[in-house]
mmCIF file of C-alpha atoms and ligand atoms in Angstrom:
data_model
loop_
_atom_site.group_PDB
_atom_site.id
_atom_site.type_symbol
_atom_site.label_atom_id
_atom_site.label_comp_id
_atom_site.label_asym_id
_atom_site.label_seq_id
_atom_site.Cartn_x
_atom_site.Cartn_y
_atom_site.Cartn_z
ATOM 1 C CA UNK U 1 -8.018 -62.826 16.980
ATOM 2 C CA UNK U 2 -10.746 -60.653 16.072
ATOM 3 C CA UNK U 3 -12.819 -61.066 19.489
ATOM 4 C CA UNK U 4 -9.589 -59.882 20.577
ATOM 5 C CA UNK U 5 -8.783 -57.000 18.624
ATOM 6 C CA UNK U 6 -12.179 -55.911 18.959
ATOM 7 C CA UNK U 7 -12.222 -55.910 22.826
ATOM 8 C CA UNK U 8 -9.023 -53.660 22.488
ATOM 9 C CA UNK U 9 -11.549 -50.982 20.427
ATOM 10 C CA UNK U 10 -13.462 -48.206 21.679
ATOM 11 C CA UNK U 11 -16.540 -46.795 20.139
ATOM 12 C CA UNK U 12 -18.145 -43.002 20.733
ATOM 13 C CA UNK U 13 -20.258 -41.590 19.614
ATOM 14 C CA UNK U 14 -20.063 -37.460 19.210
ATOM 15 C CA UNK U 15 -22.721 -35.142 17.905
ATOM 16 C CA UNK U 16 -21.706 -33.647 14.553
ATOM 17 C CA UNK U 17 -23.082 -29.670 13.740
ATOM 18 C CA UNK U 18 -25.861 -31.025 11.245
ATOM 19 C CA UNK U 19 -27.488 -32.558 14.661
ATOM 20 C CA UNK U 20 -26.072 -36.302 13.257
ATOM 21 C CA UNK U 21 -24.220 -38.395 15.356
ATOM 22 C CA UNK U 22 -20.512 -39.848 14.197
ATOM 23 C CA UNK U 23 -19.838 -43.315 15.504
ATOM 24 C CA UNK U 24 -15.236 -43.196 15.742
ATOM 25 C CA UNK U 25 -13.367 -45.788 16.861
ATOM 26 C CA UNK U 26 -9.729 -45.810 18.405
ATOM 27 C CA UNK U 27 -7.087 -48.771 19.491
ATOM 28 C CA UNK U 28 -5.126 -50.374 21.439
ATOM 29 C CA UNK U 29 -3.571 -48.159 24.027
ATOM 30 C CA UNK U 30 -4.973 -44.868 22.862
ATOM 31 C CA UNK U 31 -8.130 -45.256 22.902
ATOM 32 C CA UNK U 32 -8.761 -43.759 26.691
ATOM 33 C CA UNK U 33 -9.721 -40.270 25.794
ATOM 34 C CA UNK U 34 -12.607 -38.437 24.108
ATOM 35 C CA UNK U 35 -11.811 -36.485 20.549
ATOM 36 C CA UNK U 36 -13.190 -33.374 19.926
ATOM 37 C CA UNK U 37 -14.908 -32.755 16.342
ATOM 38 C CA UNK U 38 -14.834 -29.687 14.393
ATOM 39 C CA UNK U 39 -15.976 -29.605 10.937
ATOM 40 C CA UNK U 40 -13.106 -30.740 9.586
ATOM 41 C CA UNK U 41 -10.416 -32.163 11.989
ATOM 42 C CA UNK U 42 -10.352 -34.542 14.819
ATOM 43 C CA UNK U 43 -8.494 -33.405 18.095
ATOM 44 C CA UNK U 44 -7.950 -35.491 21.254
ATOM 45 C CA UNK U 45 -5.268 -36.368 23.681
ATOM 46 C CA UNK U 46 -3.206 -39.288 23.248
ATOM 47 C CA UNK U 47 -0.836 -41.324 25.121
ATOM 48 C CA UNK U 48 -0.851 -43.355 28.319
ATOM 49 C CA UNK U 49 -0.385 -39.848 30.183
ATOM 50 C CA UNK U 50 -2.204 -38.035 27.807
ATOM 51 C CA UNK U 51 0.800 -35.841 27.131
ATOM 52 C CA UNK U 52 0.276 -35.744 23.245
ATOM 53 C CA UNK U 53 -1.926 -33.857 21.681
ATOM 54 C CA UNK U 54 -3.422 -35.444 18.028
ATOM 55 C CA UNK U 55 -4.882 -33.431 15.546
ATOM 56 C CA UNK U 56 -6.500 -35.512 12.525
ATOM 57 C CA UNK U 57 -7.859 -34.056 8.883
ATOM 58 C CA UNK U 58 -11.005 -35.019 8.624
ATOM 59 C CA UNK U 59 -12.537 -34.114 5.278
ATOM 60 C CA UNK U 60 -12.317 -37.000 3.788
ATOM 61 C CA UNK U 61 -14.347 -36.959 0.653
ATOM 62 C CA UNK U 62 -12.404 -34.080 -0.821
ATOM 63 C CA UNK U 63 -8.991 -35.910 0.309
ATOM 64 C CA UNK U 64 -8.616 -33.604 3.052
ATOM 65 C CA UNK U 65 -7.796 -30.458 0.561
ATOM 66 C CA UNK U 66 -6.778 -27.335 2.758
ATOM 67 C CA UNK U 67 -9.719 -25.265 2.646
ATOM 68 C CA UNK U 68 -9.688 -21.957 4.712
ATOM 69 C CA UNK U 69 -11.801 -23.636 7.300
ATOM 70 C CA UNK U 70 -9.473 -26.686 8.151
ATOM 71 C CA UNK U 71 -6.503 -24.879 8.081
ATOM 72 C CA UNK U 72 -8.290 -22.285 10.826
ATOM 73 C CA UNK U 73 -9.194 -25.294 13.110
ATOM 74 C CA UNK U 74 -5.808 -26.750 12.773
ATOM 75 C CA UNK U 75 -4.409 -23.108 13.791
ATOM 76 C CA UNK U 76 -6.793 -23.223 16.498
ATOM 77 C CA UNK U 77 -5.732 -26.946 17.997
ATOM 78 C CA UNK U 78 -1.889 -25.648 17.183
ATOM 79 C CA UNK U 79 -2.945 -22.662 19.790
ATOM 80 C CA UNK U 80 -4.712 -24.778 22.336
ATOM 81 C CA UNK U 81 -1.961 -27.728 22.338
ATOM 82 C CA UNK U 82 0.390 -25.285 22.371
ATOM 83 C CA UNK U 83 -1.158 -23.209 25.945
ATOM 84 C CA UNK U 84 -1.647 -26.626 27.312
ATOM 85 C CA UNK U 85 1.080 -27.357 30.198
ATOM 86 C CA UNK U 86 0.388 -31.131 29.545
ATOM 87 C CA UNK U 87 1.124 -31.855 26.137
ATOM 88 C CA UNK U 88 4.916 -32.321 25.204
ATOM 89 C CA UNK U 89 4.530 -33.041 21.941
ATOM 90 C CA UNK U 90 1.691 -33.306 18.577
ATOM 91 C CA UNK U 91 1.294 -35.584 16.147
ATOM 92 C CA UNK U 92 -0.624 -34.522 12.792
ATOM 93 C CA UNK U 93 -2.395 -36.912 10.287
ATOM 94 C CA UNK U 94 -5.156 -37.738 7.545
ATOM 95 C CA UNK U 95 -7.350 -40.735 6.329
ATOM 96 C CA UNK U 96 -5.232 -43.872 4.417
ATOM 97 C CA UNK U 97 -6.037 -42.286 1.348
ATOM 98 C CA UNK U 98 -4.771 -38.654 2.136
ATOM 99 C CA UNK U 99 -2.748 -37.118 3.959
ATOM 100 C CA UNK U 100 -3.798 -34.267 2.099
ATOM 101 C CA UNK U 101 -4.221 -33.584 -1.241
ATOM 102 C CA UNK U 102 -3.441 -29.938 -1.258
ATOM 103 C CA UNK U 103 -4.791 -25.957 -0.864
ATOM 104 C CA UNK U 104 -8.521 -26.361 -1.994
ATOM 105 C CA UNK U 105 -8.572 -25.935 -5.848
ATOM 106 C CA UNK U 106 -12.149 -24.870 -5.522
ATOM 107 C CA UNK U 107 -11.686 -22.153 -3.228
ATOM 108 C CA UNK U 108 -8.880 -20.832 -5.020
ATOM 109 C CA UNK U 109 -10.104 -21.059 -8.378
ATOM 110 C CA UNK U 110 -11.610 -17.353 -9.392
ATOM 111 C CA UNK U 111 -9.153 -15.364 -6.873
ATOM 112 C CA UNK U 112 -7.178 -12.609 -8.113
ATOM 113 C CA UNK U 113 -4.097 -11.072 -7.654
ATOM 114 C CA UNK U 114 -4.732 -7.636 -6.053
ATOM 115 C CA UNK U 115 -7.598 -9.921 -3.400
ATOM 116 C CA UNK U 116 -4.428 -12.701 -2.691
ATOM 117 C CA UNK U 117 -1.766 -9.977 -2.064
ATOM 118 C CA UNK U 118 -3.702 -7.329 -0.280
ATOM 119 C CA UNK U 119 -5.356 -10.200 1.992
ATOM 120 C CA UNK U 120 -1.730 -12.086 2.582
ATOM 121 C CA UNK U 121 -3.443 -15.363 1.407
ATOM 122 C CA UNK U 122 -3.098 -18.233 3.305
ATOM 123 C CA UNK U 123 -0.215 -16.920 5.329
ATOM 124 C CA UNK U 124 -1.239 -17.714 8.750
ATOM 125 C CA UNK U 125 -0.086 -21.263 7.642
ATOM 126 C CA UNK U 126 3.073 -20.566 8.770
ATOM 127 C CA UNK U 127 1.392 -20.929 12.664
ATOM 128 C CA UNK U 128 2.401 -24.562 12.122
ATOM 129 C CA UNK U 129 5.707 -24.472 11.053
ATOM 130 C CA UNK U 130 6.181 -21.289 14.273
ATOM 131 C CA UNK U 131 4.544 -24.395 16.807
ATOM 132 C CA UNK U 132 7.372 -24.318 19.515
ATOM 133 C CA UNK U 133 6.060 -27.879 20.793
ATOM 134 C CA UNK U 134 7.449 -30.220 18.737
ATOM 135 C CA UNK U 135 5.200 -31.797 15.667
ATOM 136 C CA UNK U 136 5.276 -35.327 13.681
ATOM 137 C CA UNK U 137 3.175 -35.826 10.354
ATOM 138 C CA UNK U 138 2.255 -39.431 10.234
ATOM 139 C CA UNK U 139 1.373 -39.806 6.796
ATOM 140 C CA UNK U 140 -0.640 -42.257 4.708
ATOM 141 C CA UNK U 141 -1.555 -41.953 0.939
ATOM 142 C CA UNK U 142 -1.446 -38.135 -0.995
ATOM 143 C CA UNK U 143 0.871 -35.912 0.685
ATOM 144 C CA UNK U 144 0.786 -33.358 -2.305
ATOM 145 C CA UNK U 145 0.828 -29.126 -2.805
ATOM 146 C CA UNK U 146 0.199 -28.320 0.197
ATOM 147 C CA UNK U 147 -0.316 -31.228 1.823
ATOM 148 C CA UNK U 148 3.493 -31.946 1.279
ATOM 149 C CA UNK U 149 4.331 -28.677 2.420
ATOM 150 C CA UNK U 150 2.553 -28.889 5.723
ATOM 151 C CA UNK U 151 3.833 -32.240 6.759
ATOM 152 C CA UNK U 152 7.390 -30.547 5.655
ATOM 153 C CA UNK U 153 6.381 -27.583 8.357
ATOM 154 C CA UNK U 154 6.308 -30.613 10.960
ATOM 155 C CA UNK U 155 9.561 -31.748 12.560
ATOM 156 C CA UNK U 156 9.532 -35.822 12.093
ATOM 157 C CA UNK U 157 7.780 -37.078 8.990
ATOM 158 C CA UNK U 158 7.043 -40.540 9.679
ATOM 159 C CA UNK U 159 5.201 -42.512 6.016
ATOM 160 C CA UNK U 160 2.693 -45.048 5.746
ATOM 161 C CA UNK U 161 3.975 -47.408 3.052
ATOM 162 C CA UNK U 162 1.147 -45.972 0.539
ATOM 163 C CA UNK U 163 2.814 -42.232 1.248
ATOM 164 C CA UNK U 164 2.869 -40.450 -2.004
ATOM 165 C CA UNK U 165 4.461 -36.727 -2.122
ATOM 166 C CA UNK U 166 4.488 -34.015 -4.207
ATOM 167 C CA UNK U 167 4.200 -30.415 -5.335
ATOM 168 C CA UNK U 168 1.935 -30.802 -8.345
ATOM 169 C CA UNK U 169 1.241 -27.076 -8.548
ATOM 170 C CA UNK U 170 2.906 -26.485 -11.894
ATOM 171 C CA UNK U 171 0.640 -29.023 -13.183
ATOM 172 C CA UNK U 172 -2.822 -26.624 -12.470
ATOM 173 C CA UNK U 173 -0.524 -22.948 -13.354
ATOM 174 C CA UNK U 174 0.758 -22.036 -10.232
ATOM 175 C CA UNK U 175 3.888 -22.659 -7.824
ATOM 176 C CA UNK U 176 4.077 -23.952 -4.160
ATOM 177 C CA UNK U 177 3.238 -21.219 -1.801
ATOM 178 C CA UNK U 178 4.101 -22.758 1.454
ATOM 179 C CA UNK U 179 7.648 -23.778 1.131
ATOM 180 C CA UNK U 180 7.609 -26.302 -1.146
ATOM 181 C CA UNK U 181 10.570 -24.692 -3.241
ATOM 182 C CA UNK U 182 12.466 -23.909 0.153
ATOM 183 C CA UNK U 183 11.591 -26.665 2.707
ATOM 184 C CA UNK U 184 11.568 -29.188 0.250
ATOM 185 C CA UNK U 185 15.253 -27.866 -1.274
ATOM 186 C CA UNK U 186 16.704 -28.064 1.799
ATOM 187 C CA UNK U 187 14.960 -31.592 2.402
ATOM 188 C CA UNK U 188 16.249 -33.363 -0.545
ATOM 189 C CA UNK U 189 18.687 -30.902 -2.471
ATOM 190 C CA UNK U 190 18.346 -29.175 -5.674
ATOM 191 C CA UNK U 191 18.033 -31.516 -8.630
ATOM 192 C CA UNK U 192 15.677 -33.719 -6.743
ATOM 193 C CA UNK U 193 13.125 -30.990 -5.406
ATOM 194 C CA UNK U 194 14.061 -29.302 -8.726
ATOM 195 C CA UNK U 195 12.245 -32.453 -10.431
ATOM 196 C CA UNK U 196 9.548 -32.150 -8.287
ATOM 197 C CA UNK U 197 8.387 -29.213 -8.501
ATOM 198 C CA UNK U 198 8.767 -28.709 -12.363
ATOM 199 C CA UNK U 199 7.232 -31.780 -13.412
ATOM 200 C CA UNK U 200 4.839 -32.440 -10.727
ATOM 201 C CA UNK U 201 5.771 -35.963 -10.241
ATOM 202 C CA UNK U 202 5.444 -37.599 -6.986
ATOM 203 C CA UNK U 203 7.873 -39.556 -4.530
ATOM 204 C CA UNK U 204 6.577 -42.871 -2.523
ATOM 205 C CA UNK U 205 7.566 -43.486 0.753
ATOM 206 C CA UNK U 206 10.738 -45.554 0.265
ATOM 207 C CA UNK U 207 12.403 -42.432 -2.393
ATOM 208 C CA UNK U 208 11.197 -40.305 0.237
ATOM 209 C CA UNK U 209 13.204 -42.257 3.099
ATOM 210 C CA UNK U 210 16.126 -42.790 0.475
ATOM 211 C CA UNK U 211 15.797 -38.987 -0.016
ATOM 212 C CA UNK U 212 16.034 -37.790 3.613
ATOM 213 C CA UNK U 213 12.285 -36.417 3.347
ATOM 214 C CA UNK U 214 10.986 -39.001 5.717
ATOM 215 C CA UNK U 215 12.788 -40.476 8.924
ATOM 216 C CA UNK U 216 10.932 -43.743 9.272
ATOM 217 C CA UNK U 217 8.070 -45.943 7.189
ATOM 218 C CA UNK U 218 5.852 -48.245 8.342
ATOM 219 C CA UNK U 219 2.439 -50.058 7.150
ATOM 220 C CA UNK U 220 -0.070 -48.074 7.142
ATOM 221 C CA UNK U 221 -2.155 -49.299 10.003
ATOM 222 C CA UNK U 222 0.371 -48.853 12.098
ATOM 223 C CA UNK U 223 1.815 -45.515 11.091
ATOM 224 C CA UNK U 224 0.085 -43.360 13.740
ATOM 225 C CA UNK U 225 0.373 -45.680 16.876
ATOM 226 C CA UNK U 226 3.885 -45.542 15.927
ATOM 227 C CA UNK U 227 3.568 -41.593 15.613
ATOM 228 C CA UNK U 228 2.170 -41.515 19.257
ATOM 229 C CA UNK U 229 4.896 -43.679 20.707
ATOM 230 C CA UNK U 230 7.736 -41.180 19.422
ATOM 231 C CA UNK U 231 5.451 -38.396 20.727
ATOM 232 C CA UNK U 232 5.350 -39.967 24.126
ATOM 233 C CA UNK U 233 8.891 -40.532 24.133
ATOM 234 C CA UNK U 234 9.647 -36.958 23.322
ATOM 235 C CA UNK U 235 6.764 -36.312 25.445
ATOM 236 C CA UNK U 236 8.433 -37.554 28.757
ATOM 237 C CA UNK U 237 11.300 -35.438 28.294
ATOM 238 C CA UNK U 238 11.504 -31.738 29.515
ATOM 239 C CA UNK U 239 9.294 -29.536 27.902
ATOM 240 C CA UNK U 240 11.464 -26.437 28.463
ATOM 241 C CA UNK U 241 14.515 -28.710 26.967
ATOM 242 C CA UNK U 242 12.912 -30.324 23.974
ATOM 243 C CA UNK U 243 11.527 -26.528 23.349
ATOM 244 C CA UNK U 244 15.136 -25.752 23.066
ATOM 245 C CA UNK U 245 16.143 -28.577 20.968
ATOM 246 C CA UNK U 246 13.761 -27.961 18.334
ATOM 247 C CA UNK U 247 14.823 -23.990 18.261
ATOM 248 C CA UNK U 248 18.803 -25.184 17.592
ATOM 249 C CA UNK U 249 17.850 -27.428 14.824
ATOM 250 C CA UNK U 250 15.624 -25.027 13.225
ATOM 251 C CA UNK U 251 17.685 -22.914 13.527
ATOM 252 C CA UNK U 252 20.652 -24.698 11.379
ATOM 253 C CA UNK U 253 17.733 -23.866 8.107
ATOM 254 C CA UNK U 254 18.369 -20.045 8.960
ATOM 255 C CA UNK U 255 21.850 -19.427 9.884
ATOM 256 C CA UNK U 256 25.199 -19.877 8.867
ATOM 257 C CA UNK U 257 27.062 -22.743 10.821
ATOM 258 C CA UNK U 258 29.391 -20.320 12.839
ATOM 259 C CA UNK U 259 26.255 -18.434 13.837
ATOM 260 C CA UNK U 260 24.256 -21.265 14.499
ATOM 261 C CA UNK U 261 26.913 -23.048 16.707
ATOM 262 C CA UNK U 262 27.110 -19.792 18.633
ATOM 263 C CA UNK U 263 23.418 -19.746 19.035
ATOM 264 C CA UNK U 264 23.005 -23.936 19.749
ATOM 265 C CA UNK U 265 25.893 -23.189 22.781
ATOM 266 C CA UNK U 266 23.777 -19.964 24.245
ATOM 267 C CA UNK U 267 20.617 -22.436 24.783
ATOM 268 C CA UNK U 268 23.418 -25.036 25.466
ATOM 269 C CA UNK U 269 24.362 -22.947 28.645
ATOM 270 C CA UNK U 270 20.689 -21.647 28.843
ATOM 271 C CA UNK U 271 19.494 -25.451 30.130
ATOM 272 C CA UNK U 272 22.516 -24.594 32.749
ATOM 273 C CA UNK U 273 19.565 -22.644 34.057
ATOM 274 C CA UNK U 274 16.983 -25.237 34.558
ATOM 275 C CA UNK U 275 15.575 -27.497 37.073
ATOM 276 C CA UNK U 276 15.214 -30.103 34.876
ATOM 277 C CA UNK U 277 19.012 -29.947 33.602
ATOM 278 C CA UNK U 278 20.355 -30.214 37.341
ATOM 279 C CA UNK U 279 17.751 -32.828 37.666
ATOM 280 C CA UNK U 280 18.383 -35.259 34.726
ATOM 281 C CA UNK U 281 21.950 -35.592 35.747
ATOM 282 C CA UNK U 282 21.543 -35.725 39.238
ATOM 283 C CA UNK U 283 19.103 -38.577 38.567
ATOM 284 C CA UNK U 284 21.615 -40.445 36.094
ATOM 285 C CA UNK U 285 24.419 -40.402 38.609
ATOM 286 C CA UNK U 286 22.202 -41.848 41.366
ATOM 287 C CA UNK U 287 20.872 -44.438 39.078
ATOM 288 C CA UNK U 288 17.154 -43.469 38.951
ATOM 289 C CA UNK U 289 14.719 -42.253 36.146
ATOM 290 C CA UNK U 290 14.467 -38.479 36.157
ATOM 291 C CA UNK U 291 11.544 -36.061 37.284
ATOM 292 C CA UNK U 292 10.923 -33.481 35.173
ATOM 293 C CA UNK U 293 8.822 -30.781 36.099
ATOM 294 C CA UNK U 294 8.903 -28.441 32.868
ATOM 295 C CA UNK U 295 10.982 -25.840 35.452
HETATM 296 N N1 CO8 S 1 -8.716 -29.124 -3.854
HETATM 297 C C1 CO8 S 1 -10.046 -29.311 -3.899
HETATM 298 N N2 CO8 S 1 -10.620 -30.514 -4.083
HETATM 299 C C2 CO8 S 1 -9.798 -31.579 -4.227
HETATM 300 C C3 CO8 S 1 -8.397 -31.454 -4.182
HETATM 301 C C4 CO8 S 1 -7.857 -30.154 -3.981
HETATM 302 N N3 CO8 S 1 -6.533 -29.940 -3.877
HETATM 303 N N4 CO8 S 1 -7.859 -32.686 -4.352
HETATM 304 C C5 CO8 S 1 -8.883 -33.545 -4.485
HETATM 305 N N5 CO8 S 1 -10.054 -32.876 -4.417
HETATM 306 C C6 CO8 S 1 -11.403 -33.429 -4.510
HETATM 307 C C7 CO8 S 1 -11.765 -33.734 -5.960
HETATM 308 O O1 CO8 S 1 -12.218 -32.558 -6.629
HETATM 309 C C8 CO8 S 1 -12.866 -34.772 -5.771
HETATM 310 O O2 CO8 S 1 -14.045 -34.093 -5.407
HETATM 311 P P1 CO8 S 1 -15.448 -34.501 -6.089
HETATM 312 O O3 CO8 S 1 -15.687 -35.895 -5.593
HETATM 313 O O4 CO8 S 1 -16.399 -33.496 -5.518
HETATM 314 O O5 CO8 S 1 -15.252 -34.419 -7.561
HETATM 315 C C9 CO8 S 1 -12.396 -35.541 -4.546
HETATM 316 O O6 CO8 S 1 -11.446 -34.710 -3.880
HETATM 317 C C10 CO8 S 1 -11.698 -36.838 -4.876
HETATM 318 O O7 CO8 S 1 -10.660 -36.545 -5.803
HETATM 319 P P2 CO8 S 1 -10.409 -37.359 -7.138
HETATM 320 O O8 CO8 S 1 -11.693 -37.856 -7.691
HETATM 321 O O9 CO8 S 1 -9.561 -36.523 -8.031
HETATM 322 O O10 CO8 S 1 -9.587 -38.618 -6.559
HETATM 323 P P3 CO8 S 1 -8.522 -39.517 -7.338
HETATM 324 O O11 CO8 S 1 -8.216 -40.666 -6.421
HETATM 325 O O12 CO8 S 1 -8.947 -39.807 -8.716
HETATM 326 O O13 CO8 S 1 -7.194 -38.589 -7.441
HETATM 327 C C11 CO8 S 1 -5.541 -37.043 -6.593
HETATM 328 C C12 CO8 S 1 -6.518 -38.196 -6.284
HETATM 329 C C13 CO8 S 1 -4.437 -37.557 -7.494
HETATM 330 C C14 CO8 S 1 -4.961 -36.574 -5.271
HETATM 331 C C15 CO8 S 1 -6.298 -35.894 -7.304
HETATM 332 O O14 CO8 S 1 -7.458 -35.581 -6.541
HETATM 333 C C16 CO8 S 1 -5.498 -34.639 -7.446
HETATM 334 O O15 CO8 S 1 -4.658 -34.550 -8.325
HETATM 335 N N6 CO8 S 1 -5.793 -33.609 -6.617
HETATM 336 C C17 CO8 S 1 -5.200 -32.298 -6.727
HETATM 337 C C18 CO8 S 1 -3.763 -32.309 -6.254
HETATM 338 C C19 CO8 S 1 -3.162 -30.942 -6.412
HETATM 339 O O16 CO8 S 1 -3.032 -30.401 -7.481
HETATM 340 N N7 CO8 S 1 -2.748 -30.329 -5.277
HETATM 341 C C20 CO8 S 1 -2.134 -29.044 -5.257
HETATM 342 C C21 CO8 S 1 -3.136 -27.990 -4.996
HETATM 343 S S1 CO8 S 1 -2.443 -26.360 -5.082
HETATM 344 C C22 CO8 S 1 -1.633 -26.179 -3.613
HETATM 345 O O17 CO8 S 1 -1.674 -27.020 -2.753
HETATM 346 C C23 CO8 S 1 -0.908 -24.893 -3.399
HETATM 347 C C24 CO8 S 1 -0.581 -24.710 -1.955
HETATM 348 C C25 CO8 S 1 -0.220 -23.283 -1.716
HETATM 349 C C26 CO8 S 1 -0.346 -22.963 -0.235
HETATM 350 C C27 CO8 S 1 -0.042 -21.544 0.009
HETATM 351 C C28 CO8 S 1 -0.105 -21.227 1.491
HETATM 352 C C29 CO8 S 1 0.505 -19.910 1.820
#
């Protein structure tokens, strides 16, 4: 069994900025590509077609906390996945232990009011929730602060069974700053999110399932093949029409129902004007998969 999994492994080796080498390993059927290594995440394409673009935190002796620098490369891989024709869809995760353990304490420490409000602190976070591709968090371990509220900016959560979340901000003086008292209402519902956020206490995975903040669990080494497979799935789908379908649902967090029906039946007649609408149902009345060119 272990000759076996081992010949299913892949090892590279990539050259670090310190001049060091990193010896990374990937399985099973995603192991084809080569990742790319910035100081703190991991990016590479995934899949069989290479259609999904992976992004992992990689700063793993601080539990992945958010400092300015990861959250710039992850902006950076969200604007390269994004521009890339090829990728349908982008899964985001951590180490076992953390997802991520939240805004760097250390970096935030001896800020003050007038710098954090003049400079718009940490608002270019939002480029992850404004991704129009659409994003799964597979988390394992510490999904808390801001850690919770970035997997929350992603549009499937899918939980390791280890998954912990929560918005322990009130617990160091401060409050969630990146829609942990909005995304996180609208998640689970008042009294629940309420809880959360004024006590600090954490979920696990199964009262996040029970709660509605996570779609799926699995164990934890599985987690992120699983992850991929969704994102293939979604993946091989129009681009142009799962584009759509993530702007109607986000769009039921905005509006009222009446307007968002109205809107969800303009991009409802909008697909009228694709390729790929004429060419999924052409293809299901002549009994044959479809071929979707992103048109
Ligand atoms: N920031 C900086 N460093 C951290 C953070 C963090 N959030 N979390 C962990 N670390 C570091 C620790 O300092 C430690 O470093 P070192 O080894 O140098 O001492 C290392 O990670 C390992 O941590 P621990 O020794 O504490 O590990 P434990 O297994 O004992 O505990 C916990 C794990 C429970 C996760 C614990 O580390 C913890 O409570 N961390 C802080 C969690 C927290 O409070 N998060 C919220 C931060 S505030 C926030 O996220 C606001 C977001 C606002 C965003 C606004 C955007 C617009």
């Amino acid at each position: 069994m272990a000759s076996r999994n081992l010949g299913r492994h892949i090892f590279g080796q990539i050259l670090l900025n310190n001049g060091r080498k990193n010896v990374f390993k990937f399985s099973g059927a995603h192991a084809r590509c080569m990742s790319t290594q910035g100081e703190f995440i991991i990016t590479e394409k995934k899949g069989e077609k290479q259609n999904v673009g992976f992004i992992q935190l990689n700063r793993r002796k601080a539990l992945n906390a958010l400092c300015d620098g990861l959250m710039k490369e992850v902006e950076a891989a969200i604007d390269t996945f994004e521009a890339d024709d090829s990728i349908g869809c982008i899964v985001l995760t951590g180490g076992e232990k953390a997802f991520a353990a939240g805004a760097d304490i250390k970096e935030m420490k001896d800020k003050e009011f007038a710098q954090v409000f003049k400079g718009n602190f940490l608002t270019y976070w939002n480029r992850l929730a404004g991704c129009k591709k659409p994003v799964i968090a597979a988390v394992n371990g510490f999904a808390l602060g801001g850690g919770c509220e970035i997997a929350m900016m992603c549009d499937i959560i899918y939980a390791g069974e280890n998954a912990q979340f929560g918005q322990p901000e009130i617990t160091i003086g401060t409050i969630p700053g990146a829609g942990g008292t909005q995304r996180l209402c609208k998640a689970i519902g008042k009294s629940k999110a309420m809880e959360m956020v004024l006590t600090g206490n954490r979920i696990n995975a199964q009262e996040a399932e029970k709660a509605g903040l996570v779609s799926k669990i699995f164990p934890v080494d599985q987690v992120v093949d699983e992850a991929i497979k969704t994102a293939e799935q979604i993946a091989g789908f129009s681009n142009v029409t799962t584009g759509m379908c993530k702007e109607a649902v986000n769009a039921a967090y905005e509006m009222s129902l009446a307007e968002g029906l109205h809107f969800e039946k303009r991009l409802f007649h909008a697909t009228f004007a694709t390729n790929d609408r004429k060419e999924g149902m052409t293809a299901f009345l002549e009994k044959r998969k479809p071929n979707f060119t992103d048109s």
